[in-house]
Coordinates of C-alpha atoms in Angstrom, one line a residue:
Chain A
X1 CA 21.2 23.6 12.4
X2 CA 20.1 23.2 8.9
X3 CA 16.1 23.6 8.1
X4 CA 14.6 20.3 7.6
X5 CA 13.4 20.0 4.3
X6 CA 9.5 19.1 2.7
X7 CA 9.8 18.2 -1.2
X8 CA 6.8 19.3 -3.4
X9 CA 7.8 19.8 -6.6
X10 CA 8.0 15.9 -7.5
X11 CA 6.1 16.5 -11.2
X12 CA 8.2 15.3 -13.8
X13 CA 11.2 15.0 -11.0
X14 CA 10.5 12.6 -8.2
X15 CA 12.6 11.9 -5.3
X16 CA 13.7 7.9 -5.8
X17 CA 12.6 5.7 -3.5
X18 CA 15.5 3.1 -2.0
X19 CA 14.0 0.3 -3.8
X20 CA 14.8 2.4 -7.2
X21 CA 18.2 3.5 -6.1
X22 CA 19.4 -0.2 -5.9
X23 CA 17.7 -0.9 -9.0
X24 CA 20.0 1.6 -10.7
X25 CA 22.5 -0.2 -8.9
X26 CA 21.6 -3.2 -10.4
X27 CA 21.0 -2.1 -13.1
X28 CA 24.3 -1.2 -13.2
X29 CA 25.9 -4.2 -12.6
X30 CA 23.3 -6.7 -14.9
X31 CA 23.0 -4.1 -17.8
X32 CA 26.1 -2.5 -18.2
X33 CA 26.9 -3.7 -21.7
X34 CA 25.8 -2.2 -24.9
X35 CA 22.4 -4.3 -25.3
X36 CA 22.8 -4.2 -29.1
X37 CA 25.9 -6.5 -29.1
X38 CA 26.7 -10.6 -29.9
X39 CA 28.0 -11.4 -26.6
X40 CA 26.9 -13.0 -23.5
X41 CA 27.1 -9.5 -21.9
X42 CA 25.0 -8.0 -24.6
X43 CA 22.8 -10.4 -24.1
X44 CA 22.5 -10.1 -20.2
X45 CA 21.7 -6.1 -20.7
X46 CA 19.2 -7.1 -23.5
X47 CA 16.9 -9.7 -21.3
X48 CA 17.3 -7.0 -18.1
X49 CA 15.8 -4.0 -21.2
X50 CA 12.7 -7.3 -22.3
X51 CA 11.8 -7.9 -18.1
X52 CA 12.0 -4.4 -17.8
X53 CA 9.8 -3.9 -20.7
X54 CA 7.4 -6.9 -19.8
X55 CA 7.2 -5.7 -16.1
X56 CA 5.8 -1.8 -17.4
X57 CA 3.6 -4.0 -20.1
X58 CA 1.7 -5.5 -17.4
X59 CA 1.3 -2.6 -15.6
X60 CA -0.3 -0.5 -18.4
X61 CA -1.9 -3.1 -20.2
X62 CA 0.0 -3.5 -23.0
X63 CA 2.4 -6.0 -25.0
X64 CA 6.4 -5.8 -24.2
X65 CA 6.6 -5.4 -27.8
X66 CA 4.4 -2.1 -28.0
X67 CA 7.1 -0.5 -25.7
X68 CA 9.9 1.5 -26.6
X69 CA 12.6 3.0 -24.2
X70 CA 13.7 6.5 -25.4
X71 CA 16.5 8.8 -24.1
X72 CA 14.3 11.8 -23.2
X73 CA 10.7 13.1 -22.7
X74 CA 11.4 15.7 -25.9
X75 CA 12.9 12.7 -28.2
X76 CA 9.5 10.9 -27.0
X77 CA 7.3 13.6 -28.3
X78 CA 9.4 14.2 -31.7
X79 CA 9.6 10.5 -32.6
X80 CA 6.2 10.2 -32.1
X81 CA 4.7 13.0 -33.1
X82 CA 7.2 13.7 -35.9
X83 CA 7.0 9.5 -36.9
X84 CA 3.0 9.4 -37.1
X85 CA 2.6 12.6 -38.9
X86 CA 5.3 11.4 -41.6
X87 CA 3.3 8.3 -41.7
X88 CA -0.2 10.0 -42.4
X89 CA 1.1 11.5 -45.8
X90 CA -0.7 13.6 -47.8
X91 CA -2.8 15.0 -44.5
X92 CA -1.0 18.2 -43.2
X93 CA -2.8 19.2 -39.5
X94 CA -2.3 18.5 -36.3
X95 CA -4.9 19.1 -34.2
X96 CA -3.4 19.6 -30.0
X97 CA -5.5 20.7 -26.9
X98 CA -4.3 24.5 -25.2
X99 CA -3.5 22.4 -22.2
X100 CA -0.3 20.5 -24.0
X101 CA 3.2 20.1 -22.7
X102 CA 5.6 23.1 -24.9
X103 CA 7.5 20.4 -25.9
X104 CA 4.7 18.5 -27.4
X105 CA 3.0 21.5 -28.9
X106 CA 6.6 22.3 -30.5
X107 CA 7.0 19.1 -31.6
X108 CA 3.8 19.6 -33.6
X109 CA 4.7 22.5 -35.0
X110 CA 7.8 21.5 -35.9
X111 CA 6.7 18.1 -37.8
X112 CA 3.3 19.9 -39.6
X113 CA 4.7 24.0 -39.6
X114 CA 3.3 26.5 -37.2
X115 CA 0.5 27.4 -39.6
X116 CA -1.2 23.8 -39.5
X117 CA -1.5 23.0 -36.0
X118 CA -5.2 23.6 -35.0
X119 CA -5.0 24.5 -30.6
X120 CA -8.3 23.4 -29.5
X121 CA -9.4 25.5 -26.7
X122 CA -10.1 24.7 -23.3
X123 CA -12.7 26.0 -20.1
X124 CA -12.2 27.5 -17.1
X125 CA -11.4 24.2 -15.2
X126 CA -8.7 22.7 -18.2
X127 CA -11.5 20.5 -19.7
X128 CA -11.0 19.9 -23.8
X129 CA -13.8 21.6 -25.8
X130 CA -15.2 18.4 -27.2
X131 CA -17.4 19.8 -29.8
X132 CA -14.4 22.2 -31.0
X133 CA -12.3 18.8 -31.1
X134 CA -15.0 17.4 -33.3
X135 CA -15.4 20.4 -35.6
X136 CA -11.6 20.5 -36.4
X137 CA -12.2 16.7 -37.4
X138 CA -14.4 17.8 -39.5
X139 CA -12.1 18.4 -42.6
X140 CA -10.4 15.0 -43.7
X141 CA -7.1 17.0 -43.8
X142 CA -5.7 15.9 -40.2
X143 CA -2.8 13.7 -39.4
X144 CA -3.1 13.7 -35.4
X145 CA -4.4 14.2 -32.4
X146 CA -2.9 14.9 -29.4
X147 CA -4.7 15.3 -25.8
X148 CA -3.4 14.9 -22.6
X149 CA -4.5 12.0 -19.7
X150 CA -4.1 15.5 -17.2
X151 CA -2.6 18.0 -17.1
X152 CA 1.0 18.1 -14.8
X153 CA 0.1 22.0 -13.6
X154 CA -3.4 22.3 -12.6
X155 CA -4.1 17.9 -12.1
X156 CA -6.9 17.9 -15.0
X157 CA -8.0 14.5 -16.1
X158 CA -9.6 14.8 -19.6
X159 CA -12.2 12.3 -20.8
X160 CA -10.4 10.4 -23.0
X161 CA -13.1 7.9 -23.8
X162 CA -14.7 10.6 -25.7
X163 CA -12.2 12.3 -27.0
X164 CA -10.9 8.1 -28.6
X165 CA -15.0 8.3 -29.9
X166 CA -14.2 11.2 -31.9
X167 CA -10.9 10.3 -33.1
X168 CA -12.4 7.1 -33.9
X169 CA -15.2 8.3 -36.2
X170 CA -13.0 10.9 -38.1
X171 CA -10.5 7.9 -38.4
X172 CA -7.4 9.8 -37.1
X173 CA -4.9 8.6 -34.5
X174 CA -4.8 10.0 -30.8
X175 CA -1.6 10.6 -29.2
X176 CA -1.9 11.1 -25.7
X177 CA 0.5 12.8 -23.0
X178 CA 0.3 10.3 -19.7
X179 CA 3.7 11.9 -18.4
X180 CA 1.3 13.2 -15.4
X181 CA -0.4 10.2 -14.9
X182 CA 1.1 7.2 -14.9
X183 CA 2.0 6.1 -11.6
X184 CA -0.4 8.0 -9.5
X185 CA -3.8 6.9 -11.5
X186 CA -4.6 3.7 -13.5
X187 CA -3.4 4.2 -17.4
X188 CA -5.1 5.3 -19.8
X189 CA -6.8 3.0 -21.9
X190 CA -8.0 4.5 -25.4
X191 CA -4.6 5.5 -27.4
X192 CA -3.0 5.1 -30.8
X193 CA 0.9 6.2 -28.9
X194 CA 1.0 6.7 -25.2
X195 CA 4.3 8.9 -23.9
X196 CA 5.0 8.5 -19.9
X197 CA 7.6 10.2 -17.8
X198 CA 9.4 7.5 -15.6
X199 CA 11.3 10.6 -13.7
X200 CA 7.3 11.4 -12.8
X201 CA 7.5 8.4 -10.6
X202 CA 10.6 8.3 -9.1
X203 CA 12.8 6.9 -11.6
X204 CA 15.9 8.7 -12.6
X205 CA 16.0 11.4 -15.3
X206 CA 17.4 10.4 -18.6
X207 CA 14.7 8.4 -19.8
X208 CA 11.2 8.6 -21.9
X209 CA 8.9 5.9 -23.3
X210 CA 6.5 5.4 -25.6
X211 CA 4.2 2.8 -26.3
X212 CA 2.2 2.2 -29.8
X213 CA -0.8 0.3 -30.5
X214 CA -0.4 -2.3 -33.1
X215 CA -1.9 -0.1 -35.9
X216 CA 0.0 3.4 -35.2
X217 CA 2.3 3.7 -37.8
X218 CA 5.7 5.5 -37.3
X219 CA 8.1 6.9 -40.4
X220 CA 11.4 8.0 -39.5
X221 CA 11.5 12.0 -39.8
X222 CA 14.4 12.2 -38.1
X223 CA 18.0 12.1 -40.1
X224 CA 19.4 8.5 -38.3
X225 CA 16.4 7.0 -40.1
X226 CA 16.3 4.6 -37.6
X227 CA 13.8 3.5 -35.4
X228 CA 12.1 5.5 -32.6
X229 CA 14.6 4.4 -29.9
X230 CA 16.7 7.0 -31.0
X231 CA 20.0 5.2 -30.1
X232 CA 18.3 3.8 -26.6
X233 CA 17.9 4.8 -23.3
X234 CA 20.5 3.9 -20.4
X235 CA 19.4 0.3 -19.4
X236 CA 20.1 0.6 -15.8
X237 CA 17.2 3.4 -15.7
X238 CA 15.2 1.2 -17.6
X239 CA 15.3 -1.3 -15.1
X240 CA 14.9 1.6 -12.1
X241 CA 11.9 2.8 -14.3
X242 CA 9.9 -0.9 -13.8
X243 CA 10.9 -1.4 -10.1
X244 CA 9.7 2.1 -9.3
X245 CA 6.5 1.7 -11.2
X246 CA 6.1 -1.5 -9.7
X247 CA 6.4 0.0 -6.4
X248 CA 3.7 2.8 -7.4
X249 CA 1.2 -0.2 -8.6
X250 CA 1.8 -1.6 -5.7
X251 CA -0.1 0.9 -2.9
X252 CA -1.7 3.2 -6.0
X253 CA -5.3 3.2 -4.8
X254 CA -4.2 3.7 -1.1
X255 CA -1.8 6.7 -2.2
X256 CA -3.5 8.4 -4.7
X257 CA -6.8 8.3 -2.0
X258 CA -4.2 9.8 0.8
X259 CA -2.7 12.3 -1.7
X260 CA -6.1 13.5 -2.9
X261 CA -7.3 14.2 0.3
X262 CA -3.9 16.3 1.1
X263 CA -4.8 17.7 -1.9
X264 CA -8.0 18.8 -0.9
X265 CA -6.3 20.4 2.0
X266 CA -4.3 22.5 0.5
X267 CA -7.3 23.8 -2.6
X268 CA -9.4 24.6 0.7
X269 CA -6.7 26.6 2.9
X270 CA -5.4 28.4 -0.1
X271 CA -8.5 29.2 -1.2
X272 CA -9.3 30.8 2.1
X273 CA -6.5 32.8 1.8
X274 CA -8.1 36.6 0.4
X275 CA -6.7 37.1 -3.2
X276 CA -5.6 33.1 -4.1
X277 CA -6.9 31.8 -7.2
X278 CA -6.6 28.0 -7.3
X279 CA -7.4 26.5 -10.3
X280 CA -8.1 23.1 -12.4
X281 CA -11.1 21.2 -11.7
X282 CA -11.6 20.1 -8.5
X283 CA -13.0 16.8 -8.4
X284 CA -12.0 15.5 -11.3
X285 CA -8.7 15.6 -11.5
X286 CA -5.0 14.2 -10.4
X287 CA -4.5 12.8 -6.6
X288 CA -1.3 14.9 -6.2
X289 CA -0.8 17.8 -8.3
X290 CA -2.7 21.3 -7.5
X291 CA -1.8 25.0 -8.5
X292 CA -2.6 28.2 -7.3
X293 CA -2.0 32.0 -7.5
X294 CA -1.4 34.6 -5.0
X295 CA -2.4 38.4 -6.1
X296 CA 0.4 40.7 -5.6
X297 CA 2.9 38.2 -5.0
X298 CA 6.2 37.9 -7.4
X299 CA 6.1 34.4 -8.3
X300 CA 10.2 34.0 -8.1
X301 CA 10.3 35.5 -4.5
X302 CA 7.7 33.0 -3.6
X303 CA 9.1 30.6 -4.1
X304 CA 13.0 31.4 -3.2
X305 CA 11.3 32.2 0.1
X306 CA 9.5 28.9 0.5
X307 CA 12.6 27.5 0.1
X308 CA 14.2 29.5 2.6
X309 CA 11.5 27.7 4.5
X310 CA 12.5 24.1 3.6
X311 CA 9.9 24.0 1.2
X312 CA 10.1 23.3 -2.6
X313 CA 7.8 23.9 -5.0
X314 CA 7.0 25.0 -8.7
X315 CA 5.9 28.0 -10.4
X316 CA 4.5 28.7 -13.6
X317 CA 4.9 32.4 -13.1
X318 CA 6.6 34.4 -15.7
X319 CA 9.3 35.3 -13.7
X320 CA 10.4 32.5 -12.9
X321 CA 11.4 30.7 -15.9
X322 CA 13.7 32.1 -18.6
X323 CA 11.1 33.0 -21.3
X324 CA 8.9 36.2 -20.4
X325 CA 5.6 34.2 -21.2
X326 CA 4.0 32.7 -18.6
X327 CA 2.5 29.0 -18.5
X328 CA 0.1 28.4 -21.7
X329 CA -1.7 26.1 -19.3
X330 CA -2.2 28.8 -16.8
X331 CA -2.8 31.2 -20.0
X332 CA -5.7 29.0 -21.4
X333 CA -7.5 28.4 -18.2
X334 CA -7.8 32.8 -17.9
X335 CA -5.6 31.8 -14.5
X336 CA -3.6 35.0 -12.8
X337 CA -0.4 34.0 -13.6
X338 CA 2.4 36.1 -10.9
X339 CA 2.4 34.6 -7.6
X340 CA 2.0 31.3 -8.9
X341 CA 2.9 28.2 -6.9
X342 CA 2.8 24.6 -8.2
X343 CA 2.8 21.7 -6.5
X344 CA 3.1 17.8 -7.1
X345 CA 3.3 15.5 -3.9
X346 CA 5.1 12.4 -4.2
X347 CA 3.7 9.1 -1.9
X348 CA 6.2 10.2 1.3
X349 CA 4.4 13.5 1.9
X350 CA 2.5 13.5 5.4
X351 CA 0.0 15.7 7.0
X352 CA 2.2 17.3 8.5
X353 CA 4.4 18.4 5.6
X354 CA 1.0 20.1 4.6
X355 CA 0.4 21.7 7.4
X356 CA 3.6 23.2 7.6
X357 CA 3.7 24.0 4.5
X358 CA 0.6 26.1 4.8
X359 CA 1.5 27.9 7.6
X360 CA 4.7 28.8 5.6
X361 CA 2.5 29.6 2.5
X362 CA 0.5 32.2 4.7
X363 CA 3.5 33.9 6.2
X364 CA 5.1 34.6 2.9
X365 CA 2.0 35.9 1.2
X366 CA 1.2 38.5 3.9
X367 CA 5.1 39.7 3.8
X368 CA 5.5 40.1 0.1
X369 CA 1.7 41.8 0.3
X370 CA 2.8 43.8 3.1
X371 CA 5.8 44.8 1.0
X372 CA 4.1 45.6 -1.7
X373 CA 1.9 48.2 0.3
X374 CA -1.3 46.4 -1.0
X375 CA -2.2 44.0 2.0
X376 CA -6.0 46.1 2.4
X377 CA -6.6 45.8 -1.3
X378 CA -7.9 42.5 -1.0
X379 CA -10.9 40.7 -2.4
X380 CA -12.8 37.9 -0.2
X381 CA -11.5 34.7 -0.2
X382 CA -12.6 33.0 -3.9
X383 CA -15.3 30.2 -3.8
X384 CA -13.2 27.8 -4.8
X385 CA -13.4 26.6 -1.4
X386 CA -16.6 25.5 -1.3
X387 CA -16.6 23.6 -4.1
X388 CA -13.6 21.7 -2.8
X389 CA -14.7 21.4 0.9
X390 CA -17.6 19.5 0.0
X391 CA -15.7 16.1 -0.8
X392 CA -14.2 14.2 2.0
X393 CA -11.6 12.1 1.6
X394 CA -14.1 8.8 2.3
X395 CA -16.0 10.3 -0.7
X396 CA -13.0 9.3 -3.2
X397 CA -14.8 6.2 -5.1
X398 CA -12.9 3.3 -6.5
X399 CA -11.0 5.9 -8.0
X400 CA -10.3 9.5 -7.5
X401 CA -9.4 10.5 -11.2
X402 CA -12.7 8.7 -12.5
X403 CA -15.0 10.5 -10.0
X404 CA -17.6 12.6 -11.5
X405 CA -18.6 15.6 -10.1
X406 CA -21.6 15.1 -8.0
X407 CA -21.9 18.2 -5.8
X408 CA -25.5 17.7 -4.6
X409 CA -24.5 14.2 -2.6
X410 CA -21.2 15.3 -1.7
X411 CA -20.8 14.8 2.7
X412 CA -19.4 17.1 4.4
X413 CA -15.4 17.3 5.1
X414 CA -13.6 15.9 8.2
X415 CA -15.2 18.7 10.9
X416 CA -18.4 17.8 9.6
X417 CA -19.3 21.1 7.7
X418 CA -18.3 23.3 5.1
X419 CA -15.7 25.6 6.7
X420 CA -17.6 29.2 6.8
X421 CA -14.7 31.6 5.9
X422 CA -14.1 34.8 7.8
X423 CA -10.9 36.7 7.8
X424 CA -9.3 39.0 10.1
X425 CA -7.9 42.1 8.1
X426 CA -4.8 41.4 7.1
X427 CA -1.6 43.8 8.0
Chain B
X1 CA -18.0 61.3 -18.9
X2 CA -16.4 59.0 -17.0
X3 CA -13.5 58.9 -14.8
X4 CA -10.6 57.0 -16.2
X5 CA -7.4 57.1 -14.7
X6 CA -4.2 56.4 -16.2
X7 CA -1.8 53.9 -14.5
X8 CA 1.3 53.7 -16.6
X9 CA 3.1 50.6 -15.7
X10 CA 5.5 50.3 -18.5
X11 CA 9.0 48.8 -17.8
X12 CA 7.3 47.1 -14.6
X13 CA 8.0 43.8 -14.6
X14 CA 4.8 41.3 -13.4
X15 CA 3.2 41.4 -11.0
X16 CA 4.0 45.6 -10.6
X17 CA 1.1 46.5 -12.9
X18 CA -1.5 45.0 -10.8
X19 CA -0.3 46.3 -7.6
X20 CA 0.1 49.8 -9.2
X21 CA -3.3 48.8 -10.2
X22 CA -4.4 48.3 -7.0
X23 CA -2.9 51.2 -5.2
X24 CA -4.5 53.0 -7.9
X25 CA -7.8 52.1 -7.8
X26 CA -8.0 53.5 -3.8
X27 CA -10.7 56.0 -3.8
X28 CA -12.1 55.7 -7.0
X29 CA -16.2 55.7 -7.2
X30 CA -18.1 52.8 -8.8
X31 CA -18.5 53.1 -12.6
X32 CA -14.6 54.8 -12.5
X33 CA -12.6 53.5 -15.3
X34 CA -8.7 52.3 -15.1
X35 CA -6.2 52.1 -18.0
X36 CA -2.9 50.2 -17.3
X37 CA -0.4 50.9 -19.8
X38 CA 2.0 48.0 -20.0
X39 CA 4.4 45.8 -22.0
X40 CA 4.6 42.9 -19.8
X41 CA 3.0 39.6 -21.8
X42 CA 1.6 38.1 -18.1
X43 CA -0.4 42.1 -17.8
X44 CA -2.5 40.7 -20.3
X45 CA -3.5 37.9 -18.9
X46 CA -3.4 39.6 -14.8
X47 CA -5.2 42.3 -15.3
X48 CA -8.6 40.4 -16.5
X49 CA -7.8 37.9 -13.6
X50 CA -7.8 40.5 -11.3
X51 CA -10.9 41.8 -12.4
X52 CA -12.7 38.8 -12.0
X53 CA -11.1 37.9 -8.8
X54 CA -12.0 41.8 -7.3
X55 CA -15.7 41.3 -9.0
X56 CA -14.5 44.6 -11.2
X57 CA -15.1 44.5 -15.0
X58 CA -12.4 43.7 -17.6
X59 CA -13.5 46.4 -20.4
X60 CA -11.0 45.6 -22.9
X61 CA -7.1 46.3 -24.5
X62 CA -6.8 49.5 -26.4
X63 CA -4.1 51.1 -28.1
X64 CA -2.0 53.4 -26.0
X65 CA -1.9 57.5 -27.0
X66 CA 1.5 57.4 -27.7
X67 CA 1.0 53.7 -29.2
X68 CA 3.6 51.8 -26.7
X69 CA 2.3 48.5 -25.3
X70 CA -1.2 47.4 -24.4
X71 CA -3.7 49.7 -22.5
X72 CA -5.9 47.4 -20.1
X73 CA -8.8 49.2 -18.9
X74 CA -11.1 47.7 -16.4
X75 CA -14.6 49.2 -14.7
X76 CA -15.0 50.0 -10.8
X77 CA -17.9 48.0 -9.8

């Protein structure tokens, strides 16, 4: 009998819901044809590309027109970045948060050279240093700027309403990263080029886009000269991309309200256990996505062994990509970066899953510890916990990602108070 | 003078530094200093984490003797 199996790693890669998989299908059958075409059959694949555009328009409160299918999340970011720089001639910096996507941050550096691209630092929590952002805006020499909505590793939401003043005042364009967003908050609203991640919300990989506000101006840097589409993006994912965000809009509040509070769930019990470090702010931030650090643990056997399990998740552990640095994000923040596990739930994840997944989370820490030979050199369980305890579920207002933190009339969670945490020595 | 023992963690991959860290901190009095020698990138970051997850003191990165890699020394609280 095969071990049942609980997905968690749905950021930037979620599983597709059966409405999306006959959307593809479809897709398939509507939009087959080259849209570009004179025929009848170009045409067909052309008006299922415009209702797939108008569909996503109304969702994020734009204009069809502003939208722009692309092949890939990295084309997205070097058309856009690359474009809007190119366009902005004769200033030479581009000014990024720590907290960016790599491909993002390399597709600044590629489009201004490494010595012009101004990394504005971050706090402990993932929150943009506003006044540094300011500062850098200072000299007229800027092109762009790029923030994120949140961040896809440690859930994040920056204020973009104040970041969109300051651009505003120093008169330079904001390009902002919703590929962790969209779908599982409202969009953002204060942006001069807007990149999402369709895969993010459970359409199929293979497909980026990009919407501009009426006054971002693109220039091709690219060596098609052509426009940012870069030859188009599969129109049967195009379609799949609107039905599944359509299906996100559709219960959003009521899942990102259940997700948060799942959330919640796991920041307290990993928090509780001795030695985990879990980070990003924990109020304001996304419904689904968390991340946290186990001392001692090797990142890769984590999560090899959670698998073992029946459970997937992410890392941002050294170890286990193919680069010896670990995450920048987790790097900026001053996280511990081994024993890292990231997680993004996606809207079929119960209660259960949770649960199960943290009794599996606890049994793997203790045996790589125990392994290790350093299960009695751990510290007390961090107090993250009670900062995250505080907020029930019921306490989520219109909007989890738009809360403010307001610690002093948080209620109590579920059991009615904080949990007081006391640990059995481990081993 | 004060104690500082020498854990040299070179060629470990993460996270062996800061469990020979750890194992090496065992014992040691309060005020007791601990260099970690190491070329691992993610030591850099893990060591000052563990500090402040332990409640120890991150003192700095010096310069090895012999000049190889990063020594990370930390203060016994």
């Amino acid at each position: 009998m095969g071990v049942s199996r609980v997905y968690l790693d749905s950021g930037g890669s979620a599983p597709p819901s059966r409405r999306t998989s006959e959307a593809v299908r479809a897709g398939l059958a509507e939009g087959w044809a080259d849209p570009e075409r004179l025929h009848a059959e170009s045409r067909r694949s052309r008006q299922v590309l415009e209702s797939s555009r108008s569909a996503i328009g109304e969702i994020l409160g734009c204009h069809a027109e502003q939208l722009t299918f692309v092949p890939s999340l990295t084309v997205a970011f070097d058309r856009v970045i690359g474009g809007m720089h190119r366009a902005r001639r004769g200033r030479d910096r581009i000014v990024v948060s720590a907290v960016e996507r790599d491909a993002l941050t390399h597709a600044a550096r590629f489009a201004a050279g490494e010595e012009n691209v101004t990394v504005i630092p971050v706090d402990a929590e993932g929150h943009l240093d506003l006044d540094a952002l300011a500062a850098a805006l200072d000299v007229p020499d800027v092109s762009l700027v790029c923030v994120q909505h949140a961040n896809q590793e440690i859930g994040t939401v920056q204020d973009l309403a104040a970041v969109a003043d300051i651009c505003t005042v120093a008169r330079v364009p904001l390009v902002v990263d919703a590929t962790a967003s969209i779908g599982h908050v409202p969009a953002p609203e204060h942006w001069d080029a807007l990149i999402a991640n369709p895969a993010d919300w459970g359409a199929p990989a293979g497909i980026g886009l990009v919407a501009l506000s009426p006054r971002a101006r693109v220039l091709p840097a690219w060596p098609d000269g052509q426009g940012l589409d870069a030859g188009g993006a599969p129109v049967p994912f195009a379609l799949a991309s609107a039905v599944a965000l359509q299906e996100r809009a559709e219960s959003l509040e009521d899942t990102a309200r259940r997700l948060y509070g799942l959330v919640d769930r796991v920041r307290t019990e990993a928090a509780a256990i001795p030695g985990v470090d879990v980070v990003g702010d924990p109020l304001v931030r996304l419904p689904h996505v968390v991340t946290f650090s186990c001392l001692y643990a090797d990142g890769e056997a984590l999560v090899t062994r959670l698998d073992a399990a029946g459970y997937a998740v992410g890392s941002g552990s050294a170890c286990t990509s193919d680069v010896l640095e670990p995450s920048r994000v987790l790097a900026a923040i001053g996280a511990l970066t081994h024993g890292n596990v990231r997680i993004a739930l996606h809207p079929g994840v119960t209660e259960a899953h949770v649960d199960g997944f943290l009794a599996a989370l606890r049994e793997v820490v203790d045996a790589l510890r125990s392994e290790a030979g350093v299960s009695a050199d751990l510290p007390a369980a961090s107090p993250v916990a009670d900062a995250a305890a505080g907020v029930a579920q019921e306490d989520v207002a219109s909007h989890p990602a738009q809360v403010e933190a307001r610690p002093s009339d948080a209620s109590p969670s579920d059991d009615g108070e904080a949990p007081s945490i006391t640990w059995p020595a481990l081993g | 003078m004060t104690e500082r023992a020498i854990v040299d963690a070179r060629g470990m991959p993460c996270p062996r530094p800061v469990i020979e860290l750890a194992k090496a901190v065992r014992g040691l009095s309060p005020g007791a200093e601990v260099a970690v020698l190491s070329d691992d990138p993610a030591a850099r970051l893990d060591v000052p984490a563990w500090a402040r997850m332990t409640g120890n003191a991150f003192v700095g990165v010096e310069s090895p003797d012999d000049g190889e890699g990063d020594a990370l020394v930390v203060r016994l609280a």
